[in-house]
Coordinates of C-alpha atoms in Angstrom, one line a residue:
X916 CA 187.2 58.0 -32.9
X917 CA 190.9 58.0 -34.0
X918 CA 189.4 60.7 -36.7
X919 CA 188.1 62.7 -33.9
X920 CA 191.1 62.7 -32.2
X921 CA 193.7 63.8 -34.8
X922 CA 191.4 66.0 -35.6
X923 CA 190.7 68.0 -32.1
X924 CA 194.5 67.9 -31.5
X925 CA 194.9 69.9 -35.1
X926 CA 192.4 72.2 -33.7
X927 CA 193.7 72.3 -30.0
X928 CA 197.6 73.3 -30.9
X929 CA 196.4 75.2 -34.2
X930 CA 196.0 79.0 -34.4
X931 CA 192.7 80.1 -34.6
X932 CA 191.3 83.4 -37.0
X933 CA 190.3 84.1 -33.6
X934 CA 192.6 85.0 -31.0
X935 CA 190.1 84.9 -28.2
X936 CA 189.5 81.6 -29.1
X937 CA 193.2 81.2 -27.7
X938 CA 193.3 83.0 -24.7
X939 CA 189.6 81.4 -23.6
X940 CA 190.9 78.0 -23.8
X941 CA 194.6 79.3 -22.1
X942 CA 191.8 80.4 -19.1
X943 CA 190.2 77.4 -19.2
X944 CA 193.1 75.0 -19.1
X945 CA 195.1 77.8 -16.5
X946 CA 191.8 76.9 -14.2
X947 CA 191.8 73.4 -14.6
X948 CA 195.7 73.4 -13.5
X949 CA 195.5 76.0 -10.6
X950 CA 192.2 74.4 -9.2
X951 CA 193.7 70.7 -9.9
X952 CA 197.3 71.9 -8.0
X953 CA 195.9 73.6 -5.7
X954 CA 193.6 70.9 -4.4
X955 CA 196.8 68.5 -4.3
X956 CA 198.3 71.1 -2.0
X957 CA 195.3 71.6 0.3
X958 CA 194.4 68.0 0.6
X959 CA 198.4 67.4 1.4
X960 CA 198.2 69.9 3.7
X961 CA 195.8 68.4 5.6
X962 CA 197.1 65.6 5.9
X963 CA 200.4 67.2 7.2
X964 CA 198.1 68.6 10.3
X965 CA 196.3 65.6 10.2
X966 CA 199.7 63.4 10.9
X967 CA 201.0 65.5 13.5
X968 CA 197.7 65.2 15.6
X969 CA 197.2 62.0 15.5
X970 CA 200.8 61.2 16.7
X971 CA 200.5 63.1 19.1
X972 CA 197.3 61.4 20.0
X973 CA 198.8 58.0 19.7
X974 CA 201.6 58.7 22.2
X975 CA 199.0 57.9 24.8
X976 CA 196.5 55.9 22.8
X977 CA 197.2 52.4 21.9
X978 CA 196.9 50.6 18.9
X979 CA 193.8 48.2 20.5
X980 CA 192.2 48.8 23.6
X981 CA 189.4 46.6 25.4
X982 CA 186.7 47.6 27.6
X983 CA 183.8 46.4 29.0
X984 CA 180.5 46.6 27.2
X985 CA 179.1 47.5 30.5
X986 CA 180.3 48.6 33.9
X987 CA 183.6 50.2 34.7
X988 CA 185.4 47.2 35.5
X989 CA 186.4 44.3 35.1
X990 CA 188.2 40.8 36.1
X991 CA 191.5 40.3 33.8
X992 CA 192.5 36.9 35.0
X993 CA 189.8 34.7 32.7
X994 CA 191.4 32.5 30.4
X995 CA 190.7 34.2 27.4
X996 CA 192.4 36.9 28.8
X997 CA 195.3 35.1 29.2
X998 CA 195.3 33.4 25.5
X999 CA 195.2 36.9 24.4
X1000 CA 198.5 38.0 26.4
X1001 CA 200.4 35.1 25.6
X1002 CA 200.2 35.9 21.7
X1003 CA 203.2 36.8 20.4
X1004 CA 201.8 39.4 17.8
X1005 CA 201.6 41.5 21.1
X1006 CA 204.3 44.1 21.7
X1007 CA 203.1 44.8 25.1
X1008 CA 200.0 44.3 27.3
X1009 CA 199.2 46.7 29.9
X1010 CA 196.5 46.3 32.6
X1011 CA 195.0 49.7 33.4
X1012 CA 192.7 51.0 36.5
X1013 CA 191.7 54.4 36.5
X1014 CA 189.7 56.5 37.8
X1015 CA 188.9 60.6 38.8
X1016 CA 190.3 61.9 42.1
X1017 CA 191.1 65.3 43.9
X1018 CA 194.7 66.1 44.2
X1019 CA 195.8 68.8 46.3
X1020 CA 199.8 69.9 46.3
X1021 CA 200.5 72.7 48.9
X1022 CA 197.1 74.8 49.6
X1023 CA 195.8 74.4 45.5
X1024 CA 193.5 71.1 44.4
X1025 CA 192.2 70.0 41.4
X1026 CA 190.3 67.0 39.8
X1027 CA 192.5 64.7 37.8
X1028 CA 192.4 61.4 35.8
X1029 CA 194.1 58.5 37.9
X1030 CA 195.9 56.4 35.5
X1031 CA 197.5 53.1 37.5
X1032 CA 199.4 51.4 34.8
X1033 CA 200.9 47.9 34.8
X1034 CA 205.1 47.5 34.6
X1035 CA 204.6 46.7 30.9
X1036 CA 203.1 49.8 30.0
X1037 CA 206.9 51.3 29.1
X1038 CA 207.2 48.6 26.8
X1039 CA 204.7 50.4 24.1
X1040 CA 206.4 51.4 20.4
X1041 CA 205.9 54.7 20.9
X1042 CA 208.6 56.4 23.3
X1043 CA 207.0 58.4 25.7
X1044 CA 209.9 59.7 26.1
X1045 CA 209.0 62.4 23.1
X1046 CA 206.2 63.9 25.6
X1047 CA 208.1 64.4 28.3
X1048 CA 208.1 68.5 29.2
X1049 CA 209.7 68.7 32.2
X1050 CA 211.6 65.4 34.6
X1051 CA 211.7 61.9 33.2
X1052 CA 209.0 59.3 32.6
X1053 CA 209.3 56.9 35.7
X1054 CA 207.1 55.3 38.0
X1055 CA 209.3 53.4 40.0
X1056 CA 212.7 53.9 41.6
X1057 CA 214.3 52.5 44.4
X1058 CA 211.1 50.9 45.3
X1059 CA 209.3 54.3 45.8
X1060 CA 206.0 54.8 43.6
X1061 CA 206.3 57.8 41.6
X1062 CA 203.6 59.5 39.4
X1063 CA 204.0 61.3 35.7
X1064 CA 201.5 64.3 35.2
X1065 CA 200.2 66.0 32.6
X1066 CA 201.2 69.6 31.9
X1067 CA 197.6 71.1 33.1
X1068 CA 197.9 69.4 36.5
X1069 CA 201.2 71.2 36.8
X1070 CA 199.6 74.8 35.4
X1071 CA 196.1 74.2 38.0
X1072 CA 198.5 73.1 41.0
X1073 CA 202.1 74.9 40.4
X1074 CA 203.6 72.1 40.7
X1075 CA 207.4 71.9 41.3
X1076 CA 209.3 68.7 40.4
X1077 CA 212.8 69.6 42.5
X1078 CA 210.9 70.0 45.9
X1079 CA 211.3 66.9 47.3
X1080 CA 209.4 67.9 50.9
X1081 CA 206.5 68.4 48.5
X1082 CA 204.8 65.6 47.9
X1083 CA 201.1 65.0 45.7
X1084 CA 198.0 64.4 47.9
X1085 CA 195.2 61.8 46.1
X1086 CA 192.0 62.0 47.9
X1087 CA 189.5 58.7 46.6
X1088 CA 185.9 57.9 48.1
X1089 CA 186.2 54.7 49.7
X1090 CA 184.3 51.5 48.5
X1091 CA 181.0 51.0 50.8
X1092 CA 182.1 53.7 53.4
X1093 CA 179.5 54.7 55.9
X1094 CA 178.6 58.2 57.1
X1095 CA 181.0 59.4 59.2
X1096 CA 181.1 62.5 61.5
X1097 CA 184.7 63.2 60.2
X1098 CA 184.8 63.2 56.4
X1099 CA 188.3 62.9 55.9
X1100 CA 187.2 58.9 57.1
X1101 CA 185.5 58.6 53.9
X1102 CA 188.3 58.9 51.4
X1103 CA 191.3 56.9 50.7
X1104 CA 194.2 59.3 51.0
X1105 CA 197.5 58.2 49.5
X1106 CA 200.9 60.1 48.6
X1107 CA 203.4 60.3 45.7
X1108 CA 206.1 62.8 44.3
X1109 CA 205.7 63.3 40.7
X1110 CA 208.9 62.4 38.5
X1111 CA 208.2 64.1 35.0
X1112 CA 205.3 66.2 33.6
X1113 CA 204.2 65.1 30.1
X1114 CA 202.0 67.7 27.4
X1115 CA 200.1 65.9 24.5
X1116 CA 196.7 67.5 24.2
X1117 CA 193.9 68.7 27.0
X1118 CA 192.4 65.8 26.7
X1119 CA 195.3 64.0 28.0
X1120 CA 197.2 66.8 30.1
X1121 CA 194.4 66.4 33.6
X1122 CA 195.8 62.9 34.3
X1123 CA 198.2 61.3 36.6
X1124 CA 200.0 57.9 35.7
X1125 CA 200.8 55.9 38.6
X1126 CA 201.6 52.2 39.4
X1127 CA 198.7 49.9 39.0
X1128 CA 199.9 48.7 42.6
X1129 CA 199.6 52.4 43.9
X1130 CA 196.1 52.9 42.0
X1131 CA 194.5 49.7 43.1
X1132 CA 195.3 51.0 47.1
X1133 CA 194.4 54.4 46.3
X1134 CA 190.6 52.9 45.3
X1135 CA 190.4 49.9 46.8
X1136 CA 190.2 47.5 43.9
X1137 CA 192.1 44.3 44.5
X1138 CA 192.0 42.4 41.4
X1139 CA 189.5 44.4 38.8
X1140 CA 190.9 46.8 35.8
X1141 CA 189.0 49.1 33.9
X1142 CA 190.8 48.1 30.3
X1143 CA 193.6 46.7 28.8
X1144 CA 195.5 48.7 26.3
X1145 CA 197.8 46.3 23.7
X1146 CA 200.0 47.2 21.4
X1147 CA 201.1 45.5 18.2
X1148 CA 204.8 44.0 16.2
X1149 CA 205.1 46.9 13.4
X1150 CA 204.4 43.6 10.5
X1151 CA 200.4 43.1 12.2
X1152 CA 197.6 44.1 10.3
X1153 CA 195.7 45.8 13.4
X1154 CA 192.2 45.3 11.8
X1155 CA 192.4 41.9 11.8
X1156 CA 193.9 41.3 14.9
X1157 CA 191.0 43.4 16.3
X1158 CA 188.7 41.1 14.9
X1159 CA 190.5 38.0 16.2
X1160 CA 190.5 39.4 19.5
X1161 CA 186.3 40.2 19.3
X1162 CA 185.4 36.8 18.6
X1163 CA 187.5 35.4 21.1
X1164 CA 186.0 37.5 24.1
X1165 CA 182.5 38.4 22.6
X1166 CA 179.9 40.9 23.4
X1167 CA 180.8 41.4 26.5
X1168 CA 183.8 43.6 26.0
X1169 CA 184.6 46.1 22.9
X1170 CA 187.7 46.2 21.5
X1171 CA 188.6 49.6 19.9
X1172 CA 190.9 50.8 17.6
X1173 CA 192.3 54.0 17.6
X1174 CA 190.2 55.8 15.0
X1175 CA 187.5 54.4 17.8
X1176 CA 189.1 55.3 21.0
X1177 CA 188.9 59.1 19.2
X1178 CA 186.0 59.0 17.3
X1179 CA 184.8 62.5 17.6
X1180 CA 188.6 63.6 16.8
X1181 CA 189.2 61.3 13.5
X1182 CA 185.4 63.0 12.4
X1183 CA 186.2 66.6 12.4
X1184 CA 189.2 65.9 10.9
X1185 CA 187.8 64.4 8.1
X1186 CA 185.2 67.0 8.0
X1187 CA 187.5 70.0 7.3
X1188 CA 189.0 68.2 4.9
X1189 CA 186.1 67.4 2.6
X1190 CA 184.5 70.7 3.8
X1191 CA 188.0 72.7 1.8
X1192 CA 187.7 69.9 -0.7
X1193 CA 184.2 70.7 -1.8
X1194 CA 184.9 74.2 -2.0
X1195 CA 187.9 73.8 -3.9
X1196 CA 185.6 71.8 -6.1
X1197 CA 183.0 74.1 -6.7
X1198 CA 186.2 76.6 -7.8
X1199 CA 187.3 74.1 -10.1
X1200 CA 183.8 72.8 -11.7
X1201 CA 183.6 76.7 -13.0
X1202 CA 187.1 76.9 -14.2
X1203 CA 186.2 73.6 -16.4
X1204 CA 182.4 74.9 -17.4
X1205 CA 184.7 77.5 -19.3
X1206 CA 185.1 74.8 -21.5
X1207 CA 181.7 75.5 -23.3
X1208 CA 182.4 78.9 -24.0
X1209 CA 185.9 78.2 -25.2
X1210 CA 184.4 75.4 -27.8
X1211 CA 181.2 77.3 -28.9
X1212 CA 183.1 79.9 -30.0
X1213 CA 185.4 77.0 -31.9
X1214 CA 182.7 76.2 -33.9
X1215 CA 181.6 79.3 -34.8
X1216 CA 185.3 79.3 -35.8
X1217 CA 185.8 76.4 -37.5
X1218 CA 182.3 76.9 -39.6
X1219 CA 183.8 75.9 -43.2
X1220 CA 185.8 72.8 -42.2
X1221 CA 182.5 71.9 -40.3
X1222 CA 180.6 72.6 -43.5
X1223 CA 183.5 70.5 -45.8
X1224 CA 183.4 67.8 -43.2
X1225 CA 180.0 67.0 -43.6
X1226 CA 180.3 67.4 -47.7
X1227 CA 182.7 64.2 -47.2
X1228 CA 180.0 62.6 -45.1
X1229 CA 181.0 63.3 -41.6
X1230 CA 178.0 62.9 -39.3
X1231 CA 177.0 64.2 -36.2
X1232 CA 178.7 61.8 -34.5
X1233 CA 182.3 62.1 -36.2
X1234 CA 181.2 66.4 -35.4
X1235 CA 180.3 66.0 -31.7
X1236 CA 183.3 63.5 -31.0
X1237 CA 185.5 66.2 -32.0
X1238 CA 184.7 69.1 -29.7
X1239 CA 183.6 66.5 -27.1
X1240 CA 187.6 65.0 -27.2
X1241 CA 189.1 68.8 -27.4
X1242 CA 187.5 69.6 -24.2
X1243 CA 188.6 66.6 -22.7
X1244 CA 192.2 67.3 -24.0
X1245 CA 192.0 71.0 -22.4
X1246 CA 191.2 69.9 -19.3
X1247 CA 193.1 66.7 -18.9
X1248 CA 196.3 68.7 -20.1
X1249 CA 195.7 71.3 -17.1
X1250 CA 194.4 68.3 -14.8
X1251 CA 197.3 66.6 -15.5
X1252 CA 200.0 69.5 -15.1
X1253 CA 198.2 70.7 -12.4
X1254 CA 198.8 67.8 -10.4
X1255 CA 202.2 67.6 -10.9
X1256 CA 202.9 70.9 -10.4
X1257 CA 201.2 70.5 -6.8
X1258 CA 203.3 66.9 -6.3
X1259 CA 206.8 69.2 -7.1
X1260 CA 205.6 72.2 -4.2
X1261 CA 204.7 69.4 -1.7
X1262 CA 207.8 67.8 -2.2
X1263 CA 209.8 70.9 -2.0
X1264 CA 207.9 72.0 0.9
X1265 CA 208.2 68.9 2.6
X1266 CA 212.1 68.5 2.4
X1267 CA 212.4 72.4 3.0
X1268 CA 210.0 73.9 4.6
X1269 CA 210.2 77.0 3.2
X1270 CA 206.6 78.8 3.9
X1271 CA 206.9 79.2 7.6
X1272 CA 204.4 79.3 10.3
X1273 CA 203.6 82.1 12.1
X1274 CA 204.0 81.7 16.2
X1275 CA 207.6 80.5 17.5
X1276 CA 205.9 78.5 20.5
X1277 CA 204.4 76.0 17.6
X1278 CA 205.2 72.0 17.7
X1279 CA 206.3 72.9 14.2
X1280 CA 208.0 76.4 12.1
X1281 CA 206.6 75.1 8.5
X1282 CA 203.6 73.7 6.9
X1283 CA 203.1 70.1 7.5
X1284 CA 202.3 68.2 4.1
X1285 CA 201.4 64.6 3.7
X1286 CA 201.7 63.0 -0.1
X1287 CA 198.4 60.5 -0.5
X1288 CA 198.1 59.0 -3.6
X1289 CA 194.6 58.3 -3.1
X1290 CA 194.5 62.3 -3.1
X1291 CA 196.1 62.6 -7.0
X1292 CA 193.1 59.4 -8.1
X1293 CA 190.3 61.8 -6.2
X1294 CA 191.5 65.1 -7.8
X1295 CA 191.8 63.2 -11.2
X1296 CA 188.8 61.6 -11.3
X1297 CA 187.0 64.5 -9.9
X1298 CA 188.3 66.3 -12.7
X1299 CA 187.6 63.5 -15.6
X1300 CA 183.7 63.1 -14.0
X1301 CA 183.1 67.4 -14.6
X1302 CA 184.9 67.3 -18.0
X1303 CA 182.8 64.6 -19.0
X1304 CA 179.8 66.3 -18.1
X1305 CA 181.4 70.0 -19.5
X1306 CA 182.8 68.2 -23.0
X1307 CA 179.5 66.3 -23.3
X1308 CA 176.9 69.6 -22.5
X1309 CA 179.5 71.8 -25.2
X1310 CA 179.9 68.9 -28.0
X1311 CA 176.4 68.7 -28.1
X1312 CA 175.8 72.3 -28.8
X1313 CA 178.4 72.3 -31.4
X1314 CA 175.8 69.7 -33.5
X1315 CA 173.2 71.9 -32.7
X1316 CA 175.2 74.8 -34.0
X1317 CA 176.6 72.7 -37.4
X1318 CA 172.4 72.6 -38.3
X1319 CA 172.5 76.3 -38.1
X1320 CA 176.0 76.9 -40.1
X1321 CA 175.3 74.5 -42.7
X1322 CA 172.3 76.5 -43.7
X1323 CA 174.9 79.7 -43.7
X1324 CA 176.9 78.1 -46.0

């Protein structure tokens, strides 16, 4: 092997008779490192956009969150509730009760999310300050409820935070009501100004947050909740909290994780990603196959030092290892500067921000970029696995061609 080897480096840095032979393997080791960088760029890229979304996302969505396997309720006060509270890996623990409701401000109405929120809920690692649009985020002041709403109940409902004689009418089907002649009789109707309006995403911007006090006389629940969200110290592995907290409460609730809470969200992120990534592949899995052209024509090339090798006693294995290591060197050479050259443009790019954005109303005026190094061991070893397969399919023709050339000679 080490004879191979000294000898494909001799041939990969030598000049050849040909100078095609040259510029072939300049194309095919230019391809490796412009496929190889710009995978490291895409897949950092990604992961940029795929940062910023999920913070924004996890603003409102805790880091563990348990609901019931069945129903919409349920009673918080068992005792394994209360071992779970009392553990002091928990940040915060916030009873929630929510449910949909018609809201009405001035003559306009809309269908909302109710969220009723217990006083703990402000005590969460992420501020939620950072979402506030318009107002401030509080629920209580001066011992007046107050509600925070998202930016699309403001749009549907024009709703102004400085009017004061305005206030937010909640309209909620009572428990067990009757038919009545009157059907105002058969809804709970309750009151509250809002104090801020908060914008995360549409999935989040059609809900109210409100007291748990205020919510549970709004619907008429008096002790139920419909989940507890929970929130973690920053030195807590989550997963394994998660599964502490499963076995202690069992199959009748689930206990979610974020990546759970928004499944269909975490999947078509991933999806785009791998989609680019396989096309970036395909790109790059033809840039390497040049490879075979590059070292067929090598051979042809090289003819009488194949010829005086096997005078000496070289076999088809010493032969074969030779073109099989100079294709590896070609494209590890252009896998390997490739990826650096992507790691230095990510860097740049992520302390400067120089390619811009189009669109001033955007969260952000540059390309996001996210440095994985599980990113640099996928590009490399998707690299390695198609030069194998390119060196291996060329080194193998070069015996076949030797037979051939011997008899030339």
């Amino acid at each position: 092997m080490n004879t191979s080897y000294y000898i494909a480096k001799r041939y990969l840095f030598s000049k050849k008779s040909v100078n095609a032979i040259n510029f072939i393997s300049g194309i095919s080791m230019l391809g490796v490192f412009v496929g190889s960088a710009a995978l490291i760029i895409i897949l950092s890229v990604f992961n940029g956009f795929e940062n910023i979304v999920l913070s924004m996302y996890n603003t409102f969505s805790p880091e563990l969150r348990i609901e019931p396997a069945e129903g919409k309720a349920f009673e918080p006060t068992d005792t394994r509730f209360l071992t779970i509270k009392n553990d002091n890996r928990i940040v915060n623990y916030t009873e929630v009760l929510q449910e949909k409701a018609l809201i009405r401000y001035g003559k306009s109405q809309s269908i909302a999310l109710v969220k009723g929120v217990s006083e703990d809920y402000m005590n969460g690692q992420v501020s939620l300050d950072s979402a506030i649009s318009s107002g401030s985020f509080i629920l209580r002041e001066k011992g007046e409820n107050l509600a925070v709403i998202g930016s699309a109940i403001q749009n549907y409902l024009s709703v102004n935070l400085n009017d004061d004689f305005r206030h937010l009418d909640i309209y909620s089907p009572r428990k067990n009501a009757a038919n009545s002649i009157n059907p105002a009789d058969e809804f709970n109707v309750m009151s509250i100004h809002p104090s801020g309006v908060f914008s995360v995403q549409q999935e989040f911007d059609n809900m109210m947050i409100v007291p748990i006090g205020f919510a549970r006389e709004l619907l008429g629940e008096e002790s139920k909740v419909s989940l507890i969200e929970i929130n973690t110290k920053n030195d807590i592995l989550v997963s394994e909290f998660q599964e502490e907290i499963s076995e202690i409460l069992g199959k009748d609730f689930l206990v979610k994780n974020r990546s759970q809470q928004n499944e269909l969200l975490y999947k078509i992120l991933n999806s785009e990603k791998w989609a680019i990534f396989m096309i970036l592949t395909f790109v790059l899995i033809i840039a390497v196959f040049n490879i075979i052209g590059s070292l067929t024509m090598l051979v042809i090339d090289k003819k009488k030092d194949i010829a005086i090798l096997s005078s000496l006693g070289a076999d088809n294995g010493l032969i074969r290892g030779i073109f099989f290591i100079e294709g590896m060197m070609i494209s590890m050479v252009g896998c390997v500067l490739g990826m650096a050259a992507g790691l230095i443009f990510c860097l740049f790019q992520q302390h400067f921000g120089f390619i811009k954005m189009a669109g001033a109303s955007l969260i952000i005026d540059s390309y996001p970029v996210g440095i994985k190094w599980t990113d640099f061991i996928l590009v490399f070893g998707t690299v390695l696995l198609v030069s194998l397969i390119a060196s291996g399919i060329s080194s193998t023709l070069s015996v076949k061609n030797t037979g051939s050339l011997r008899e030339e000679l």
